[in-house]
Short mmCIF file of C-alpha atoms in Angstrom, two decimals:
data_model
loop_
_atom_site.label_atom_id
_atom_site.label_comp_id
_atom_site.label_asym_id
_atom_site.label_seq_id
_atom_site.Cartn_x
_atom_site.Cartn_y
_atom_site.Cartn_z
CA MET A 1378 -30.39 -11.95 16.31
CA GLU A 1379 -27.49 -13.43 14.41
CA ALA A 1380 -23.74 -13.50 14.94
CA PHE A 1381 -21.43 -12.34 12.21
CA GLN A 1382 -19.48 -15.24 10.72
CA ILE A 1383 -15.95 -15.11 9.38
CA MET A 1384 -14.63 -18.04 7.37
CA LEU A 1385 -11.26 -17.94 5.67
CA LEU A 1386 -11.08 -19.94 2.45
CA PHE A 1387 -7.84 -20.99 0.82
CA HIS A 1388 -7.69 -21.58 -2.92
CA PHE A 1389 -5.23 -22.44 -5.67
CA ARG A 1390 -2.46 -23.83 -3.43
CA SER A 1391 -2.05 -20.36 -1.95
CA PHE A 1392 -1.42 -19.99 1.77
CA PHE A 1393 -0.95 -16.54 3.23
CA SER A 1394 -1.99 -15.43 6.69
CA PHE A 1395 -3.98 -12.42 7.79
CA SER A 1396 -2.07 -9.88 9.83
CA GLY A 1397 -2.88 -9.72 13.52
CA PHE A 1398 -4.53 -6.35 13.01
CA THR A 1399 -6.67 -7.65 10.17
CA LEU A 1400 -7.95 -10.49 12.31
CA LEU A 1401 -8.72 -8.06 15.12
CA LEU A 1402 -10.49 -5.81 12.67
CA LEU A 1403 -12.57 -8.67 11.31
CA TRP A 1404 -13.47 -9.96 14.74
CA ALA A 1405 -14.48 -6.46 15.77
CA PHE A 1406 -17.49 -7.04 13.56
CA LEU A 1407 -18.49 -10.16 15.51
CA ALA A 1408 -21.53 -8.55 17.06
CA CYS A 1409 -25.23 -9.18 16.71
CA SER A 1410 -27.37 -7.56 14.06
CA SER A 1411 -30.86 -7.78 12.70
CA SER A 1412 -31.73 -11.08 11.07
CA GLY A 1413 -30.50 -11.47 7.52
CA THR A 1414 -27.47 -9.23 7.79
CA GLY A 1415 -23.86 -9.92 8.62
CA TRP A 1416 -20.41 -10.93 7.44
CA SER A 1417 -19.53 -14.26 5.84
CA ALA A 1418 -16.99 -15.59 3.41
CA VAL A 1419 -19.13 -17.09 0.69
CA ALA A 1420 -22.78 -17.27 -0.25
CA GLU A 1421 -24.78 -20.37 0.62
CA ASP A 1422 -26.09 -22.36 -2.35
CA ASP A 1423 -29.69 -21.24 -2.82
CA GLY A 1424 -30.14 -22.89 -6.18
CA PHE A 1425 -28.97 -19.77 -8.00
CA ARG A 1426 -28.10 -20.51 -11.64
CA PRO A 1427 -26.58 -17.54 -13.48
CA ARG A 1428 -27.47 -16.38 -16.93
CA ALA A 1429 -23.96 -15.00 -17.40
CA GLU A 1430 -20.62 -15.27 -15.66
CA ILE A 1431 -18.06 -12.48 -15.39
CA VAL A 1432 -14.53 -13.36 -14.34
CA ILE A 1433 -12.25 -10.78 -12.72
CA ALA A 1434 -8.54 -11.00 -12.06
CA HIS A 1435 -7.27 -8.35 -9.68
CA THR A 1436 -4.12 -6.98 -8.08
CA ASN A 1437 -3.26 -4.15 -5.70
CA ASP A 1438 -0.17 -2.56 -4.17
CA THR A 1439 2.26 -4.23 -6.57
CA HIS A 1440 4.72 -1.38 -5.86
CA SER A 1441 6.98 -1.76 -8.91
CA HIS A 1442 7.76 -5.42 -8.16
CA LEU A 1443 8.07 -6.46 -11.79
CA GLU A 1444 10.58 -9.22 -11.06
CA PRO A 1445 10.18 -12.26 -8.78
CA PHE A 1446 11.32 -11.79 -5.19
CA LYS A 1447 11.90 -13.78 -2.01
CA ARG A 1448 10.19 -13.45 1.34
CA ARG A 1449 12.09 -13.52 4.63
CA HIS A 1450 13.14 -17.05 5.67
CA SER A 1451 12.33 -18.44 2.21
CA ASP A 1452 14.41 -19.13 -0.89
CA ARG A 1453 11.32 -19.56 -3.08
CA GLU A 1454 10.96 -16.79 -5.64
CA ILE A 1455 7.38 -15.59 -5.92
CA GLY A 1456 5.60 -12.96 -7.99
CA GLY A 1457 6.88 -11.35 -11.15
CA ILE A 1458 4.69 -9.66 -13.72
CA ALA A 1459 5.80 -11.95 -16.56
CA ARG A 1460 4.44 -14.95 -14.64
CA ARG A 1461 1.29 -12.99 -13.85
CA ALA A 1462 0.91 -12.26 -17.57
CA THR A 1463 0.90 -16.00 -18.30
CA LEU A 1464 -1.92 -16.55 -15.82
CA LEU A 1465 -3.87 -13.57 -17.13
CA LYS A 1466 -3.64 -14.79 -20.72
CA ARG A 1467 -4.85 -18.24 -19.67
CA LEU A 1468 -7.81 -16.75 -17.83
CA SER A 1469 -8.64 -14.46 -20.73
CA ALA A 1470 -8.62 -17.41 -23.14
CA ALA A 1471 -10.73 -19.57 -20.83
CA TYR A 1472 -13.39 -16.99 -19.95
CA PRO A 1473 -14.92 -14.77 -22.65
CA ASN A 1474 -16.35 -12.29 -20.11
CA PHE A 1475 -13.01 -11.50 -18.48
CA MET A 1476 -11.41 -8.33 -17.11
CA TYR A 1477 -8.25 -7.47 -15.19
CA LEU A 1478 -8.45 -4.69 -12.59
CA ASP A 1479 -5.93 -3.07 -10.23
CA SER A 1480 -6.63 -1.10 -7.05
CA GLY A 1481 -3.65 1.24 -7.10
CA ASP A 1482 -0.10 1.80 -5.88
CA MET A 1483 1.22 0.16 -9.00
CA ILE A 1484 4.44 2.15 -8.67
CA GLN A 1485 7.14 2.99 -6.10
CA GLY A 1486 9.19 0.39 -4.32
CA THR A 1487 11.95 -0.95 -6.59
CA LEU A 1488 14.62 0.35 -8.93
CA PHE A 1489 12.24 0.20 -11.89
CA PHE A 1490 10.47 3.21 -10.44
CA LYS A 1491 13.63 4.97 -9.29
CA PHE A 1492 15.19 4.82 -12.76
CA PHE A 1493 12.14 5.01 -15.04
CA SER A 1494 9.46 6.80 -12.95
CA GLY A 1495 6.66 4.31 -13.62
CA GLU A 1496 7.17 3.82 -17.36
CA ALA A 1497 8.16 0.15 -17.02
CA GLU A 1498 5.28 -0.65 -14.66
CA PHE A 1499 2.62 1.01 -16.82
CA LYS A 1500 3.89 -0.59 -20.04
CA ALA A 1501 3.98 -4.01 -18.40
CA ALA A 1502 0.44 -3.56 -17.06
CA ALA A 1503 -0.75 -2.61 -20.54
CA ALA A 1504 0.92 -5.72 -21.97
CA CYS A 1505 -1.01 -7.76 -19.39
CA GLY A 1506 -4.30 -6.38 -20.71
CA LEU A 1507 -5.25 -4.25 -17.70
CA THR A 1508 -8.78 -2.86 -18.04
CA ALA A 1509 -8.67 -0.19 -15.33
CA MET A 1510 -6.82 0.89 -12.21
CA ALA A 1511 -7.67 2.99 -9.19
CA ILE A 1512 -5.33 5.86 -8.40
CA GLY A 1513 -3.39 5.12 -5.21
CA ASN A 1514 -1.43 7.58 -3.11
CA HIS A 1515 1.93 6.42 -4.54
CA GLU A 1516 0.84 7.19 -8.10
CA PHE A 1517 1.84 10.80 -7.29
CA ASP A 1518 5.36 10.01 -6.05
CA ALA A 1519 7.02 11.24 -9.24
CA GLY A 1520 4.75 14.27 -9.50
CA GLN A 1521 1.74 15.29 -11.56
CA ASP A 1522 3.65 15.82 -14.80
CA VAL A 1523 5.00 12.28 -14.77
CA LEU A 1524 1.61 10.80 -13.87
CA ALA A 1525 -0.04 12.70 -16.71
CA ARG A 1526 2.54 11.37 -19.18
CA LEU A 1527 2.08 7.81 -17.96
CA LEU A 1528 -1.70 7.99 -18.28
CA LYS A 1529 -1.59 9.60 -21.73
CA ASN A 1530 0.50 6.69 -23.00
CA SER A 1531 -1.58 3.93 -21.39
CA PRO A 1532 -4.56 2.14 -22.99
CA PHE A 1533 -6.27 1.32 -19.68
CA LYS A 1534 -8.45 3.69 -17.67
CA ALA A 1535 -7.41 5.42 -14.45
CA LEU A 1536 -10.22 5.94 -11.93
CA SER A 1537 -10.83 8.10 -8.87
CA ALA A 1538 -14.11 9.75 -7.97
CA ASN A 1539 -12.75 11.78 -5.05
CA ILE A 1540 -9.60 13.50 -6.37
CA HIS A 1541 -9.90 17.01 -7.83
CA PHE A 1542 -7.26 18.96 -9.74
CA ASN A 1543 -7.87 22.61 -8.99
CA THR A 1544 -5.99 25.81 -9.82
CA GLY A 1545 -2.27 25.09 -9.62
CA ALA A 1546 -2.64 21.41 -10.51
CA ARG A 1547 -2.27 19.67 -13.88
CA GLN A 1548 -5.70 20.41 -15.32
CA ASP A 1549 -5.53 17.62 -17.90
CA LEU A 1550 -5.51 15.09 -15.06
CA ASN A 1551 -9.21 15.90 -14.61
CA GLU A 1552 -9.74 14.24 -18.00
CA LEU A 1553 -7.05 11.56 -17.71
CA ILE A 1554 -8.52 10.30 -14.42
CA SER A 1555 -12.23 9.48 -14.62
CA PRO A 1556 -14.60 8.93 -11.68
CA PHE A 1557 -15.98 5.75 -13.24
CA MET A 1558 -16.26 3.76 -16.46
CA ILE A 1559 -18.78 1.37 -17.99
CA VAL A 1560 -17.77 -1.86 -19.73
CA GLU A 1561 -19.98 -4.58 -21.17
CA ARG A 1562 -19.48 -8.23 -20.33
CA GLY A 1563 -21.88 -11.07 -21.08
CA GLY A 1564 -24.61 -8.71 -22.19
CA TYR A 1565 -24.50 -6.78 -18.90
CA LYS A 1566 -23.12 -3.31 -18.20
CA VAL A 1567 -20.49 -3.24 -15.49
CA GLY A 1568 -19.86 0.07 -13.74
CA ILE A 1569 -16.39 0.46 -12.24
CA VAL A 1570 -15.69 3.37 -9.89
CA GLY A 1571 -12.43 4.32 -8.18
CA LEU A 1572 -11.73 5.85 -4.76
CA THR A 1573 -8.41 7.11 -3.37
CA THR A 1574 -7.35 7.34 0.26
CA ALA A 1575 -7.48 10.80 1.82
CA GLU A 1576 -4.12 9.88 3.36
CA LEU A 1577 -2.65 10.97 0.03
CA MET A 1578 -2.43 14.49 1.41
CA SER A 1579 -0.28 13.47 4.39
CA THR A 1580 1.81 10.66 2.89
CA THR A 1581 3.08 12.43 -0.24
CA MET A 1582 5.45 15.38 -0.56
CA ALA A 1583 3.38 18.57 -0.63
CA SER A 1584 5.29 19.80 -3.70
CA LYS A 1585 3.79 16.90 -5.69
CA LEU A 1586 0.21 17.79 -4.70
CA MET A 1587 -0.11 21.47 -5.61
CA GLY A 1588 -3.74 22.28 -6.40
CA ILE A 1589 -5.03 18.82 -5.48
CA SER A 1590 -7.90 18.16 -3.10
CA VAL A 1591 -9.35 14.84 -1.96
CA ASP A 1592 -13.00 14.44 -0.96
CA ASP A 1593 -14.20 12.11 1.76
CA PRO A 1594 -14.57 8.74 -0.05
CA SER A 1595 -18.04 7.95 1.28
CA ALA A 1596 -19.32 11.42 0.42
CA ALA A 1597 -17.95 11.05 -3.10
CA LEU A 1598 -19.65 7.68 -3.46
CA VAL A 1599 -22.98 9.14 -2.33
CA LYS A 1600 -22.73 11.67 -5.17
CA ILE A 1601 -21.61 9.31 -7.92
CA LEU A 1602 -23.53 6.11 -7.12
CA PRO A 1603 -27.00 7.11 -8.42
CA GLU A 1604 -25.58 7.93 -11.87
CA LEU A 1605 -23.44 4.81 -11.87
CA MET A 1606 -26.43 2.61 -10.99
CA ARG A 1607 -28.51 4.27 -13.70
CA GLN A 1608 -25.95 3.31 -16.33
CA SER A 1609 -24.92 -0.15 -15.12
CA ASP A 1610 -26.21 -3.54 -14.00
CA VAL A 1611 -23.26 -4.36 -11.75
CA VAL A 1612 -21.22 -1.94 -9.59
CA ILE A 1613 -17.56 -2.64 -8.81
CA LEU A 1614 -15.54 -0.33 -6.57
CA LEU A 1615 -11.78 -0.19 -7.06
CA SER A 1616 -10.83 1.04 -3.62
CA HIS A 1617 -7.45 2.31 -2.49
CA LEU A 1618 -8.77 2.97 1.01
CA GLY A 1619 -7.75 -0.03 3.11
CA LEU A 1620 -9.82 -2.87 4.56
CA GLU A 1621 -11.30 -0.92 7.47
CA GLN A 1622 -12.89 1.71 5.22
CA ASP A 1623 -13.89 -0.97 2.70
CA MET A 1624 -15.88 -2.73 5.42
CA GLU A 1625 -17.56 0.54 6.37
CA ILE A 1626 -18.51 1.14 2.73
CA ALA A 1627 -19.84 -2.41 2.36
CA ASN A 1628 -22.00 -1.82 5.43
CA SER A 1629 -23.31 1.52 4.14
CA PHE A 1630 -23.64 0.95 0.38
CA PRO A 1631 -25.36 -2.38 -0.36
CA ASP A 1632 -25.77 -1.34 -4.01
CA VAL A 1633 -22.01 -1.77 -4.48
CA ASN A 1634 -21.72 -5.42 -5.51
CA VAL A 1635 -17.96 -5.90 -5.32
CA ILE A 1636 -15.16 -3.96 -3.61
CA ILE A 1637 -11.68 -4.75 -4.89
CA GLY A 1638 -9.49 -3.23 -2.23
CA GLY A 1639 -5.96 -2.02 -1.70
CA HIS A 1640 -3.75 0.16 0.52
CA SER A 1641 -3.86 -2.08 3.61
CA HIS A 1642 -1.88 -4.90 1.93
CA THR A 1643 -4.38 -7.51 3.12
CA PHE A 1644 -4.70 -11.06 1.79
CA ILE A 1645 -8.40 -12.02 1.70
CA HIS A 1646 -9.02 -15.57 0.60
CA GLY A 1647 -12.45 -16.41 -0.73
CA GLY A 1648 -13.82 -12.92 -0.30
CA LEU A 1649 -15.48 -11.28 2.68
CA THR A 1650 -19.21 -10.73 2.12
CA TYR A 1651 -21.54 -8.34 3.92
CA ARG A 1652 -25.21 -9.27 3.59
CA ALA A 1653 -27.94 -6.72 4.11
CA SER A 1654 -31.65 -7.03 3.48
CA SER A 1655 -31.32 -4.87 0.36
CA GLY A 1656 -28.26 -6.57 -1.12
CA SER A 1657 -24.79 -7.91 -0.47
CA THR A 1658 -21.26 -6.66 -1.04
CA VAL A 1659 -18.13 -8.79 -1.32
CA ILE A 1660 -14.67 -7.42 -0.48
CA LEU A 1661 -11.61 -8.80 -2.25
CA GLN A 1662 -7.93 -7.94 -1.80
CA ASP A 1663 -4.75 -9.52 -3.09
CA GLY A 1664 -2.09 -8.66 -0.51
CA PHE A 1665 0.86 -6.84 -2.03
CA TRP A 1666 3.77 -6.97 -4.49
CA GLY A 1667 1.98 -9.34 -6.87
CA SER A 1668 2.87 -12.52 -4.97
CA GLY A 1669 -0.58 -13.78 -5.93
CA LEU A 1670 -3.27 -12.98 -8.47
CA GLY A 1671 -6.76 -12.33 -7.17
CA PHE A 1672 -9.58 -14.18 -8.92
CA ALA A 1673 -13.36 -13.86 -8.68
CA LYS A 1674 -16.23 -15.30 -10.70
CA LEU A 1675 -19.51 -13.37 -10.64
CA GLY A 1676 -22.82 -14.94 -11.57
CA LEU A 1677 -25.51 -12.63 -12.97
CA SER A 1678 -29.16 -13.40 -13.53
CA GLU A 1679 -32.48 -11.60 -13.77
CA ARG A 1680 -35.08 -12.06 -11.08
CA ALA A 1681 -38.36 -10.41 -10.28
CA SER A 1682 -36.55 -8.09 -7.87
CA GLY A 1683 -33.99 -7.11 -10.52
CA ILE A 1684 -30.56 -8.29 -11.61
CA SER A 1685 -28.99 -10.63 -9.08
CA VAL A 1686 -25.22 -10.77 -8.59
CA GLU A 1687 -23.58 -13.63 -6.71
CA ILE A 1688 -19.95 -14.55 -6.08
CA LEU A 1689 -19.55 -18.07 -7.45
CA ASP A 1690 -15.86 -18.39 -6.63
CA ALA A 1691 -13.06 -16.24 -5.27
CA GLY A 1692 -9.47 -16.81 -4.24
CA ILE A 1693 -5.84 -15.94 -4.75
CA ILE A 1694 -3.82 -17.81 -7.37
CA ASP A 1695 -0.23 -18.47 -6.39
CA VAL A 1696 2.29 -16.74 -8.68
CA GLY A 1697 5.31 -18.98 -8.19
CA PRO A 1698 8.17 -20.59 -10.11
CA GLU A 1699 5.81 -23.30 -11.36
CA THR A 1700 4.26 -20.70 -13.69
CA GLU A 1701 6.24 -20.06 -16.86
CA ALA A 1702 7.02 -16.42 -17.58
CA ASP A 1703 5.31 -14.86 -20.57
CA ALA A 1704 7.96 -14.21 -23.23
CA GLU A 1705 6.65 -10.82 -24.36
CA VAL A 1706 6.35 -9.32 -20.89
CA SER A 1707 9.59 -10.94 -19.75
CA ALA A 1708 11.46 -9.29 -22.64
CA LEU A 1709 9.91 -5.93 -21.78
CA VAL A 1710 10.98 -6.16 -18.13
CA GLU A 1711 14.47 -7.42 -18.99
CA GLY A 1712 14.91 -4.54 -21.41
CA TYR A 1713 14.51 -2.10 -18.54
CA SER A 1714 16.47 -4.09 -15.96
CA ARG A 1715 19.49 -4.39 -18.28
CA LYS A 1716 19.77 -0.60 -18.38
CA PHE A 1717 20.47 -0.30 -14.68
CA GLY A 1718 21.67 -3.82 -13.88
CA LYS A 1719 25.44 -3.29 -13.84
CA MET A 1720 25.17 -0.07 -11.84
CA VAL A 1721 23.11 -1.47 -9.00
CA THR A 1722 24.52 -4.96 -8.54
CA VAL A 1723 27.77 -3.47 -7.22
CA SER A 1724 28.51 -4.50 -3.63
CA VAL A 1725 28.75 -1.69 -1.07
CA GLY A 1726 29.34 -3.85 2.00
CA LYS A 1727 28.21 -6.78 4.11
CA THR A 1728 25.87 -7.53 6.97
CA ASP A 1729 26.19 -10.33 9.50
CA VAL A 1730 22.46 -10.22 10.27
CA PHE A 1731 19.12 -9.91 8.52
CA LEU A 1732 18.30 -6.19 8.39
CA ASP A 1733 14.61 -6.04 9.21
CA GLY A 1734 12.50 -3.59 7.24
CA GLU A 1735 9.38 -5.78 7.10
CA ARG A 1736 6.30 -3.56 6.95
CA ASN A 1737 4.41 -5.44 9.66
CA ARG A 1738 7.29 -4.88 12.11
CA ILE A 1739 9.02 -1.63 11.24
CA ARG A 1740 5.77 0.34 11.43
CA VAL A 1741 4.93 -0.90 14.91
CA GLU A 1742 8.20 -1.52 16.76
CA GLU A 1743 11.94 -0.94 16.85
CA THR A 1744 13.97 -2.95 14.32
CA ASN A 1745 17.69 -3.31 13.73
CA LEU A 1746 17.46 -1.70 10.28
CA GLY A 1747 15.54 1.25 11.70
CA ASN A 1748 18.25 1.66 14.33
CA LEU A 1749 21.01 1.49 11.72
CA ILE A 1750 19.44 4.17 9.52
CA ALA A 1751 18.72 6.52 12.43
CA ASP A 1752 22.27 6.00 13.76
CA VAL A 1753 23.77 6.88 10.37
CA MET A 1754 21.66 10.05 10.24
CA ARG A 1755 22.63 11.16 13.75
CA SER A 1756 26.32 10.35 13.28
CA PHE A 1757 26.59 12.33 10.05
CA ALA A 1758 24.65 15.34 11.36
CA GLY A 1759 26.22 15.37 14.83
CA THR A 1760 22.86 15.98 16.50
CA ASP A 1761 21.45 14.95 19.87
CA ILE A 1762 18.94 12.57 18.33
CA ALA A 1763 17.65 11.36 14.97
CA PHE A 1764 14.41 9.85 13.80
CA GLN A 1765 13.20 8.35 10.53
CA ASN A 1766 9.59 7.60 9.64
CA ALA A 1767 9.09 3.88 9.10
CA GLY A 1768 7.00 4.54 6.00
CA GLY A 1769 10.20 5.68 4.29
CA ILE A 1770 11.85 2.29 4.88
CA ARG A 1771 10.44 0.01 2.20
CA ALA A 1772 12.38 -3.28 2.29
CA SER A 1773 14.65 -5.56 4.27
CA ILE A 1774 18.21 -6.60 3.40
CA ARG A 1775 18.86 -10.35 3.52
CA GLY A 1776 22.65 -10.20 3.19
CA PRO A 1777 25.35 -11.20 3.61
CA VAL A 1778 26.35 -9.07 0.61
CA VAL A 1779 24.72 -5.63 0.43
CA THR A 1780 24.37 -4.03 -3.01
CA VAL A 1781 23.42 -0.61 -4.30
CA GLU A 1782 20.08 -2.15 -5.27
CA ASP A 1783 19.47 -3.37 -1.72
CA VAL A 1784 19.97 0.10 -0.27
CA LEU A 1785 17.85 1.83 -2.91
CA ASN A 1786 15.04 -0.67 -2.38
CA VAL A 1787 15.15 0.12 1.35
CA MET A 1788 15.07 3.89 0.78
CA PRO A 1789 13.65 4.57 -2.70
CA PHE A 1790 12.29 8.08 -2.12
CA GLY A 1791 15.56 9.99 -2.32
CA ASN A 1792 14.85 11.93 0.87
CA GLN A 1793 17.41 14.49 2.00
CA LEU A 1794 18.89 14.67 5.49
CA VAL A 1795 17.89 17.83 7.34
CA THR A 1796 18.44 19.14 10.85
CA ILE A 1797 16.06 21.05 13.10
CA ARG A 1798 15.71 22.02 16.75
CA LEU A 1799 12.78 21.27 19.03
CA SER A 1800 12.13 21.98 22.68
CA GLY A 1801 11.66 19.02 24.97
CA ARG A 1802 8.03 20.04 25.31
CA ASP A 1803 7.48 19.84 21.54
CA LEU A 1804 9.38 16.56 21.31
CA LEU A 1805 6.97 15.08 23.82
CA ARG A 1806 4.03 16.37 21.77
CA LEU A 1807 5.53 14.74 18.67
CA PHE A 1808 5.85 11.32 20.26
CA GLU A 1809 2.41 11.63 21.83
CA ALA A 1810 1.05 12.10 18.29
CA VAL A 1811 2.83 8.89 17.27
CA ALA A 1812 1.39 7.12 20.32
CA ARG A 1813 -2.16 8.09 19.35
CA ALA A 1814 -1.88 6.56 15.88
CA PRO A 1815 -3.28 3.04 15.45
CA ARG A 1816 -0.58 0.42 15.95
CA ASP A 1817 -1.85 -1.58 13.00
CA GLY A 1818 1.06 -1.63 10.57
CA GLN A 1819 -0.51 1.08 8.41
CA PHE A 1820 0.88 4.23 10.03
CA GLY A 1821 4.01 5.31 8.18
CA GLY A 1822 4.80 7.96 10.79
CA PHE A 1823 5.98 5.45 13.38
CA LEU A 1824 9.46 6.71 14.27
CA GLN A 1825 12.69 4.71 14.33
CA VAL A 1826 15.06 6.59 16.62
CA SER A 1827 18.69 7.14 17.62
CA GLY A 1828 20.19 8.82 20.70
CA MET A 1829 17.01 8.45 22.70
CA LYS A 1830 14.57 6.04 24.29
CA VAL A 1831 10.79 6.31 24.28
CA VAL A 1832 8.46 4.28 26.47
CA TYR A 1833 4.86 4.21 25.27
CA ARG A 1834 2.00 3.32 27.56
CA GLY A 1835 -1.36 2.81 25.90
CA ALA A 1836 -2.04 5.79 23.64
CA GLY A 1837 0.43 8.01 25.46
CA VAL A 1838 4.10 8.43 26.35
CA LYS A 1839 5.31 7.25 29.76
CA SER A 1840 8.86 8.58 29.40
CA LEU A 1841 11.43 10.04 27.02
CA THR A 1842 15.16 10.02 27.64
CA ILE A 1843 17.78 11.79 25.52
CA GLY A 1844 21.37 10.62 25.83
CA GLY A 1845 20.44 8.69 28.94
CA LYS A 1846 18.90 11.70 30.69
CA ALA A 1847 15.23 12.46 31.29
CA LEU A 1848 13.67 14.83 28.80
CA ASP A 1849 13.88 18.48 29.85
CA PRO A 1850 10.75 20.31 28.59
CA GLU A 1851 12.63 23.63 28.45
CA GLN A 1852 15.80 22.43 26.73
CA GLU A 1853 16.25 22.66 22.97
CA TYR A 1854 17.48 19.50 21.27
CA THR A 1855 19.14 19.17 17.87
CA ILE A 1856 17.53 16.61 15.58
CA ALA A 1857 18.43 14.88 12.32
CA THR A 1858 15.49 13.76 10.20
CA ASN A 1859 14.32 13.90 6.58
CA ASP A 1860 12.83 16.54 4.32
CA PHE A 1861 9.48 14.72 4.11
CA LEU A 1862 8.80 14.86 7.84
CA VAL A 1863 9.69 18.54 8.23
CA LEU A 1864 6.90 19.33 5.77
CA GLY A 1865 4.43 17.70 8.14
CA GLY A 1866 4.51 14.34 6.37
CA ASP A 1867 2.54 11.42 7.82
CA GLY A 1868 0.44 13.96 9.70
CA LEU A 1869 3.26 14.97 12.07
CA THR A 1870 2.52 18.66 11.59
CA ILE A 1871 4.44 19.80 14.67
CA LEU A 1872 7.60 19.45 12.56
CA LYS A 1873 6.42 21.99 9.96
CA ASP A 1874 7.90 25.49 9.58
CA ASN A 1875 10.77 24.90 11.99
CA GLN A 1876 12.82 28.12 12.17
CA TRP A 1877 16.04 26.14 12.70
CA LEU A 1878 15.63 24.00 9.56
CA ARG A 1879 18.91 23.32 7.77
CA LYS A 1880 19.16 21.25 4.60
CA THR A 1881 22.39 19.26 4.43
CA GLY A 1882 22.17 18.52 0.71
CA PHE A 1883 22.92 14.83 1.36
CA ILE A 1884 20.59 12.00 0.37
CA ILE A 1885 20.05 9.55 3.24
CA SER A 1886 20.37 6.46 1.04
CA ASP A 1887 23.79 7.73 -0.11
CA LEU A 1888 24.88 8.14 3.51
CA LEU A 1889 23.72 4.60 4.25
CA MET A 1890 25.76 3.26 1.33
CA ASP A 1891 28.82 5.15 2.57
CA HIS A 1892 28.35 3.58 5.99
CA PHE A 1893 28.41 0.10 4.47
CA ARG A 1894 31.49 0.97 2.40
CA HIS A 1895 33.46 2.17 5.42
CA ASN A 1896 32.72 -0.86 7.61
CA ASP A 1897 33.85 -4.43 7.00
CA SER A 1898 30.42 -5.64 8.04
CA VAL A 1899 27.47 -4.41 10.10
CA SER A 1900 25.46 -6.22 12.76
CA PRO A 1901 22.97 -3.78 14.33
CA VAL A 1902 20.68 -5.05 17.07
CA GLU A 1903 17.47 -4.01 18.75
CA GLU A 1904 18.43 -2.18 21.94
CA GLY A 1905 15.15 -1.31 23.63
CA ARG A 1906 15.02 2.20 22.18
CA VAL A 1907 11.25 1.91 21.68
CA ILE A 1908 9.29 0.17 24.43
CA PHE A 1909 5.56 -0.54 24.74
CA GLU A 1910 3.98 -1.09 28.13
CA PRO A 1911 0.38 -2.21 28.67
CA ASP A 1912 -2.10 0.43 29.72
CA ASN A 1913 -3.11 -1.00 33.10
#
C-alpha cells in the first residue's frame, strides 16, 4: 500500500498559490492504492536518457487579457500578450521541437472582446505562433457565426472531440473544429486532442447554441483514443474541463501522456503526475489571464515496452515587466486599443472602496460589488428583490476613479435587466439549488442579492427573509434579474418560462454607469445578506 504524494514545485521566479478548493481536491486523493500507482509532482530519476525532447509552452483562460494588468493589493503589472510573445519566440529559437498550445477560453473578459468579438485575440495568438487550441465554453459568447469567421481566418487548429454541430447549427464548424490533430516533433508523431466542458450548455446563452450538442468528455475520449494512439507516439489532451475532471481522466486513461488543462483557473507548478502500472499522465495548468506562461519539457525514448514519455521539467514562467514586449505583437494590440481608448477612459464616477469582484470570492460569498449591482437592479426595477449571478461579474474595480472601461470589464456580457414573479415556495427551491452547488469558486450561478437575506446551512437553506420578513411560501414576489438567468442559465432552470417575464430594454452595465454618474462617490459594504452556517 502506498500513500499518494503531492509536492508543489515553484519555477522561474513564479509564486502563485493554489486555491483552497484546489488543495482540498488534491488532498482528497491522499488515499492508499495498489503499489506503483499514485499522484506525485515529478518523476524520480531512473536513469532515463531521452532520444528526443519536445518543449511545450501552454496557456489557458486568458479571457481577452491582451494588455498587462494588476492584481488586487499590487501595483506590479503582469501578463500581456506582447510580453508572452517575447518569451515564446525565445523558446522557439532555443528548442527546435517546440509547440505552443492553449486550452480554451481565449476570449471574453475585456474590451477587446466587447468591441472586436475575438478578432484581436485570435490575431495576436496567431502572431505568437499558436499551434492549436481547445474550444472553451466562452468561445461561443459571440455566437457561431463569429466563431466560424475567427477560425476561418486563423492558421492554428481548433480542437474538440465532444462538440457536435447538428441541424440548426453552423455546419461548417464541424470542419473548422477537429477532434484531434497530428504534428511531428523530433521524429515522433504527437497526437493532440481537445475536450470541452459540458457546462457549455448551461453557461452560454441558448440562442448562441442552436443545434449544438456536447458529449460526455470521457465517453468521447473512449471513442477517439484508439485511433489517436494508432496514428501517434505521444498523446496530449487539451482539456477545457477543469482540474477535477482532468484528475479523473488521468486516473482512467493512462495512455494519455499529458493533460494541459483549463476552465478551473488553477495554477499547477511542476505538474501533477498520476502513475499507474500501465503508464503515467501529467496534468499541467497555467492559471488564468496570461499572468504566466506554462512550460513543459518532454523526453521521448524507445524501450522494449514501447515509446517512453517522461516529463523532464515543468513550471510556470513569470510574465512580468522584466520581459520586454515584442514589437510586432505590441503594435497589433495597440492598433486595436487605440480604436476604443478615448471612448472608454472617460470617468463615470468614483468609489471610496475597492469593489470586490474577485472570482474566488464573488462566486462563494457576498461582496460589496455584488451588493452594489443587485441594489442598482432592484432600485431601477422597483421590485421586492434582485439577484445577479456571480458568473456575470468578471472583474473588480480598484478606484478611486471609475471609468467606462472599468464597468464594462465588470459586466462584459451586455445582459439586459428583466423582471419576473416567483412564489415564495419557488424562491426557496431556487436558493436550495444554489446551496447544492459545490462552493468551490467554479459555480457561476451563485447569487448576489438585494432586498433579502439568505442563510445557508450545509447543502440547504436555513432561512430566507424578504424585506426583513420571513419568506411566505404562498406570496408572489417581484424580482429583478438578467436575461441569461431567466433562460435557465447556470443550471437554474426554475427561472425558465416565467409567465410574468418583462424585458426592460435596459442593459445592466449602462444602469451601473448611470448610478456612478449620479453619485459623488460610492462605498458599498458587505451587510450579511448571504450567510453560511456550519452543518452541525
